[in-house]
Tab-separated table of C-alpha atoms (C1' of nucleotides) in Angstrom:
chain	number	residue	atom	x	y	z
E	1	UNK	CA	108.553	107.167	110.622
E	2	UNK	CA	111.206	105.193	108.914
E	3	UNK	CA	109.980	103.109	106.103
E	4	UNK	CA	111.497	99.785	106.398
E	5	UNK	CA	111.457	97.044	108.871
E	6	UNK	CA	114.734	95.999	110.310
E	7	UNK	CA	114.020	92.319	110.689
E	8	UNK	CA	115.991	90.582	113.349
E	9	UNK	CA	117.274	93.798	114.794
E	10	UNK	CA	114.494	94.121	117.298
E	11	UNK	CA	115.450	93.764	120.879
E	12	UNK	CA	111.966	93.202	122.189
E	13	UNK	CA	108.340	93.332	121.207
E	14	UNK	CA	107.961	96.924	122.182
E	15	UNK	CA	110.432	98.340	119.746
E	16	UNK	CA	109.038	96.085	117.048
E	17	UNK	CA	105.628	97.559	117.725
E	18	UNK	CA	107.076	101.064	117.835
E	19	UNK	CA	108.438	100.531	114.377
E	20	UNK	CA	104.915	99.899	113.159
E	21	UNK	CA	103.196	102.819	114.849
E	22	UNK	CA	106.082	105.276	114.893
E	23	UNK	CA	104.916	107.522	112.081
E	24	UNK	CA	103.672	110.944	112.989
E	25	UNK	CA	100.086	110.267	111.989
E	26	UNK	CA	99.788	106.535	112.346
E	27	UNK	CA	98.083	106.261	115.684
E	28	UNK	CA	95.624	108.915	114.597
E	29	UNK	CA	94.925	106.958	111.428
E	30	UNK	CA	94.420	103.825	113.481
E	31	UNK	CA	92.093	105.645	115.736
E	32	UNK	CA	90.008	107.095	112.923
E	33	UNK	CA	89.736	103.757	111.168
E	34	UNK	CA	88.859	102.120	114.426
E	35	UNK	CA	85.538	103.911	114.370
E	36	UNK	CA	84.709	103.138	110.777
E	37	UNK	CA	86.269	102.656	107.362
E	38	UNK	CA	87.240	105.890	105.659
E	39	UNK	CA	87.793	107.078	102.152
E	40	UNK	CA	91.027	108.850	101.425
E	41	UNK	CA	89.502	112.299	101.446
E	42	UNK	CA	87.501	111.680	104.588
E	43	UNK	CA	90.575	110.455	106.381
E	44	UNK	CA	92.403	113.520	105.279
E	45	UNK	CA	89.773	115.810	106.707
E	46	UNK	CA	90.004	114.058	110.036
E	47	UNK	CA	93.725	114.650	110.292
E	48	UNK	CA	94.094	118.412	110.219
E	49	UNK	CA	97.416	119.385	108.750
E	50	UNK	CA	98.393	116.189	107.009
E	51	UNK	CA	99.295	116.446	103.355
E	52	UNK	CA	98.220	114.008	100.694
E	53	UNK	CA	101.720	112.759	100.156
E	54	UNK	CA	102.387	112.046	103.774
E	55	UNK	CA	98.989	110.498	104.339
E	56	UNK	CA	99.531	108.241	101.361
E	57	UNK	CA	102.949	107.241	102.611
E	58	UNK	CA	101.741	106.441	106.096
E	59	UNK	CA	98.844	104.426	104.730
E	60	UNK	CA	101.186	102.462	102.493
E	61	UNK	CA	103.415	101.580	105.389
E	62	UNK	CA	100.482	100.497	107.502
E	63	UNK	CA	99.290	98.469	104.558
E	64	UNK	CA	102.659	96.763	104.194
E	65	UNK	CA	102.613	95.985	107.867
E	66	UNK	CA	99.221	94.359	107.502
E	67	UNK	CA	97.474	96.886	109.697
E	68	UNK	CA	95.153	98.542	107.219
E	69	UNK	CA	93.293	97.223	104.263
E	70	UNK	CA	93.036	99.228	101.049
E	71	UNK	CA	90.067	98.493	98.876
E	72	UNK	CA	89.785	100.064	95.454
E	73	UNK	CA	86.302	100.285	94.023
E	74	UNK	CA	86.359	100.486	90.276
E	75	UNK	CA	84.057	103.410	89.768
E	76	UNK	CA	84.096	106.927	88.480
E	77	UNK	CA	84.896	108.972	90.371
E	78	UNK	CA	87.449	106.703	91.997
E	79	UNK	CA	86.675	105.415	95.442
E	80	UNK	CA	89.213	103.910	97.769
E	81	UNK	CA	88.289	102.715	101.192
E	82	UNK	CA	90.658	102.140	104.050
E	83	UNK	CA	89.799	99.917	106.962
E	84	UNK	CA	91.518	98.030	109.740
E	85	UNK	CA	92.565	94.443	109.249
E	86	UNK	CA	92.077	92.021	112.137
E	87	UNK	CA	95.713	92.650	112.977
E	88	UNK	CA	95.002	96.356	113.021
E	89	UNK	CA	92.094	95.826	115.365
E	90	UNK	CA	94.285	93.846	117.719
E	91	UNK	CA	96.939	96.548	117.573
E	92	UNK	CA	94.370	99.123	118.531
E	93	UNK	CA	93.350	97.028	121.487
E	94	UNK	CA	96.949	96.675	122.545
E	95	UNK	CA	97.247	100.458	122.439
E	96	UNK	CA	94.347	100.949	124.818
E	97	UNK	CA	96.353	100.877	128.034
E	98	UNK	CA	98.931	103.241	126.580
E	99	UNK	CA	96.164	105.604	125.606
E	100	UNK	CA	94.749	105.485	129.103
E	101	UNK	CA	98.185	106.205	130.509
E	102	UNK	CA	98.567	109.220	128.262
E	103	UNK	CA	95.178	110.576	129.156
E	104	UNK	CA	95.795	110.268	132.848
E	105	UNK	CA	99.383	111.376	132.968
E	106	UNK	CA	99.959	113.746	130.088
E	107	UNK	CA	96.651	115.262	129.184
E	108	UNK	CA	95.835	115.843	132.809
E	109	UNK	CA	92.584	114.087	133.425
E	110	UNK	CA	90.678	115.243	130.414
E	111	UNK	CA	87.249	113.558	130.589
E	112	UNK	CA	87.855	111.263	127.638
E	113	UNK	CA	86.785	111.431	124.226
R	1	UNK	CA	112.245	112.317	118.164
R	2	UNK	CA	110.902	115.771	118.533
R	3	UNK	CA	112.040	117.460	121.616
R	4	UNK	CA	109.216	119.492	122.808
R	5	UNK	CA	105.783	118.839	123.987
R	6	UNK	CA	102.972	120.393	122.068
R	7	UNK	CA	100.614	121.040	124.918
R	8	UNK	CA	96.996	121.119	124.018
R	9	UNK	CA	97.566	119.825	120.537
R	10	UNK	CA	96.992	116.234	121.458
R	11	UNK	CA	93.982	114.578	119.996
R	12	UNK	CA	93.924	111.657	122.374
R	13	UNK	CA	95.938	109.938	125.040
R	14	UNK	CA	97.730	107.740	122.590
R	15	UNK	CA	99.435	110.457	120.658
R	16	UNK	CA	100.301	112.195	123.903
R	17	UNK	CA	101.991	109.007	125.044
R	18	UNK	CA	103.659	108.600	121.665
R	19	UNK	CA	105.222	111.983	122.106
R	20	UNK	CA	106.875	110.753	125.276
R	21	UNK	CA	108.189	107.455	123.960
R	22	UNK	CA	108.744	108.453	120.353
R	23	UNK	CA	112.497	108.731	120.440
R	24	UNK	CA	114.449	106.079	118.644
R	25	UNK	CA	115.971	104.615	121.787
R	26	UNK	CA	113.467	105.524	124.442
R	27	UNK	CA	111.573	102.311	124.804
R	28	UNK	CA	114.843	100.429	124.946
R	29	UNK	CA	116.029	102.760	127.676
R	30	UNK	CA	112.784	102.207	129.555
R	31	UNK	CA	113.146	98.522	129.198
R	32	UNK	CA	116.733	98.471	130.430
R	33	UNK	CA	115.926	100.648	133.414
R	34	UNK	CA	112.917	98.518	134.144
R	35	UNK	CA	115.212	95.694	135.145
R	36	UNK	CA	117.521	97.773	137.302
R	37	UNK	CA	119.053	101.216	137.590
R	38	UNK	CA	121.951	101.798	135.233
R	39	UNK	CA	124.964	104.001	135.101
R	40	UNK	CA	125.494	105.983	131.937
R	41	UNK	CA	128.178	103.697	130.586
R	42	UNK	CA	126.266	100.544	131.406
R	43	UNK	CA	123.199	101.879	129.650
R	44	UNK	CA	125.295	102.711	126.664
R	45	UNK	CA	126.653	99.195	126.436
R	46	UNK	CA	123.135	97.809	126.490
R	47	UNK	CA	122.075	99.910	123.536
R	48	UNK	CA	124.373	98.829	120.728
R	49	UNK	CA	124.883	101.635	118.265
R	50	UNK	CA	123.764	104.587	120.313
R	51	UNK	CA	126.177	107.469	120.621
R	52	UNK	CA	126.883	109.358	123.799
R	53	UNK	CA	125.297	112.498	122.500
R	54	UNK	CA	122.085	110.857	121.466
R	55	UNK	CA	121.832	108.791	124.620
R	56	UNK	CA	122.299	111.920	126.686
R	57	UNK	CA	119.633	113.739	124.727
R	58	UNK	CA	117.089	110.954	125.044
R	59	UNK	CA	117.756	110.655	128.759
R	60	UNK	CA	117.281	114.385	129.202
R	61	UNK	CA	113.936	114.278	127.454
R	62	UNK	CA	112.776	111.354	129.528
R	63	UNK	CA	113.940	113.221	132.580
R	64	UNK	CA	111.977	116.317	131.589
R	65	UNK	CA	108.927	114.151	131.067
R	66	UNK	CA	109.304	112.758	134.554
R	67	UNK	CA	109.975	109.236	133.362
R	68	UNK	CA	113.533	108.712	134.508
R	69	UNK	CA	115.401	109.892	137.536
R	70	UNK	CA	119.004	111.082	137.312
R	71	UNK	CA	121.037	110.775	140.450
R	72	UNK	CA	124.522	112.218	140.596
R	73	UNK	CA	126.826	110.734	143.191
R	74	UNK	CA	129.574	113.104	144.141
R	75	UNK	CA	132.528	110.795	143.858
R	76	UNK	CA	135.631	110.316	141.841
R	77	UNK	CA	135.371	108.869	139.342
R	78	UNK	CA	131.947	110.398	138.676
R	79	UNK	CA	128.947	108.148	139.044
R	80	UNK	CA	125.531	108.923	137.665
R	81	UNK	CA	122.682	106.525	138.060
R	82	UNK	CA	119.546	106.476	135.998
R	83	UNK	CA	116.391	104.832	137.219
R	84	UNK	CA	112.681	104.859	136.546
R	85	UNK	CA	110.395	107.199	138.440
R	86	UNK	CA	107.010	105.885	139.576
R	87	UNK	CA	105.589	107.498	136.446
R	88	UNK	CA	108.156	105.631	134.397
R	89	UNK	CA	107.194	102.382	136.039
R	90	UNK	CA	103.552	102.989	135.224
R	91	UNK	CA	104.460	103.836	131.636
R	92	UNK	CA	106.317	100.583	131.342
R	93	UNK	CA	103.306	98.720	132.626
R	94	UNK	CA	101.108	100.483	130.118
R	95	UNK	CA	103.502	99.358	127.398
R	96	UNK	CA	103.213	95.726	128.370
R	97	UNK	CA	100.280	94.873	126.124
R	98	UNK	CA	101.893	96.645	123.210
R	99	UNK	CA	105.061	94.676	123.790
R	100	UNK	CA	103.102	91.443	123.842
R	101	UNK	CA	101.418	92.429	120.603
R	102	UNK	CA	104.778	93.099	118.970
R	103	UNK	CA	106.233	89.835	120.130
R	104	UNK	CA	103.331	87.840	118.858
R	105	UNK	CA	102.718	89.650	115.613
R	106	UNK	CA	105.988	91.135	114.472
R	107	UNK	CA	108.738	89.074	115.970
R	108	UNK	CA	106.933	85.913	115.045
R	109	UNK	CA	106.416	84.035	118.232
R	110	UNK	CA	109.851	84.381	119.651
R	111	UNK	CA	109.722	82.727	123.082
R	112	UNK	CA	110.164	85.955	124.962
R	113	UNK	CA	112.509	88.842	125.201
Z	1	DC	C1'	88.632	111.655	93.739
Z	2	DA	C1'	92.839	109.712	94.830
Z	3	DG	C1'	96.814	109.808	94.061
Z	4	DA	C1'	102.099	110.392	91.858
Z	5	DA	C1'	106.238	113.387	91.077
Z	6	DT	C1'	109.393	116.757	92.370
Z	7	DC	C1'	111.631	119.931	95.213
Z	8	DC	C1'	112.572	121.505	99.776
Z	9	DG	C1'	113.312	122.534	104.822
Z	10	DA	C1'	113.485	121.069	109.513
Z	11	DA	C1'	114.322	117.821	112.806
Z	12	DA	C1'	116.374	113.727	114.496
Z	13	DT	C1'	120.289	111.084	114.666
Z	14	DG	C1'	125.227	110.132	114.110
Z	15	DA	C1'	130.681	110.571	114.077
Z	16	DT	C1'	134.426	112.534	116.122
Z	17	DA	C1'	137.126	115.065	119.273
Z	18	DC	C1'	137.577	117.175	123.578
Z	19	DT	C1'	136.875	118.033	128.950
Z	20	DG	C1'	135.973	118.271	134.351
N	1	DC	C1'	133.378	108.215	133.962
N	2	DA	C1'	130.082	110.994	132.119
N	3	DG	C1'	129.485	113.856	129.613
N	4	DT	C1'	129.885	118.586	126.022
N	5	DA	C1'	130.925	120.754	121.482
N	6	DT	C1'	130.995	120.696	116.561
N	7	DC	C1'	130.060	119.185	112.302
N	8	DA	C1'	127.826	116.059	109.026
N	9	DT	C1'	124.173	113.204	107.515
N	10	DT	C1'	119.910	110.922	107.273
N	11	DT	C1'	115.120	110.841	107.598
N	12	DC	C1'	110.846	112.682	107.858
N	13	DG	C1'	107.437	115.582	106.799
N	14	DG	C1'	105.538	119.401	103.902
N	15	DA	C1'	104.391	122.525	99.624
N	16	DT	C1'	103.329	122.511	95.077
N	17	DT	C1'	102.109	120.819	90.740
N	18	DC	C1'	100.280	117.394	87.703
N	19	DT	C1'	97.289	113.190	86.211
N	20	DG	C1'	94.105	108.868	85.246
DNA sequence: CAGAATCCGAAATGATACTG
DNA sequence: CAGTATCATTTCGGATTCTG
């Protein structure tokens, strides 16, 4: 979604939060990282259809928002690991009830996953 | 945000829910209607910066998703009232924890909305 | 491997004017 | 009042190519 915060323009906590998770792939990134840290390529394979550029951009925004942590290991070949920060973990928890709502009301009672 | 559902393409409940509330003004609309039903003009005044066209479009999408109810009163001058459906009420409740997260972590401990 | 750079198209949003 | 119609713009996301 849009790149930059609009500090002070938020009307309530919900639209502030929406600004953080509004990107097309962000909740899926959160969800993947929730299970375990991922390397760039692994993350990419878990998000079918995302391009490198867009994935990079979304990760950068999440990084700026303090949601994901980017750790560069100085090796060859390069290795970069993405993981959730404590803030990211708390965001994921806050998303739980919304996820339940979506499962029950949009997906139509799919078992779970 | 995007207008049409992508049935079956959802990976989890969260991105299904995101598809419903992803429009730029939707959570603000939900929030306004959560307090009381609104007429079109009243809603517009509560969302500074929204244009009639965009507000109409977002309301139509929420209507199609079963979130808001549109009630036309046959009077002159015309009166149209928007309110939350039971599904909309439940969505708002599901958004509560996300809103709390945003208030605490993005807005920076603002007393409340 | 993990990206940066560039070009591009589609979609979402917006401004303005008009209408039943 | 509550929209619709048109036109313009912005923003986002994607394809492709190149690099340390």
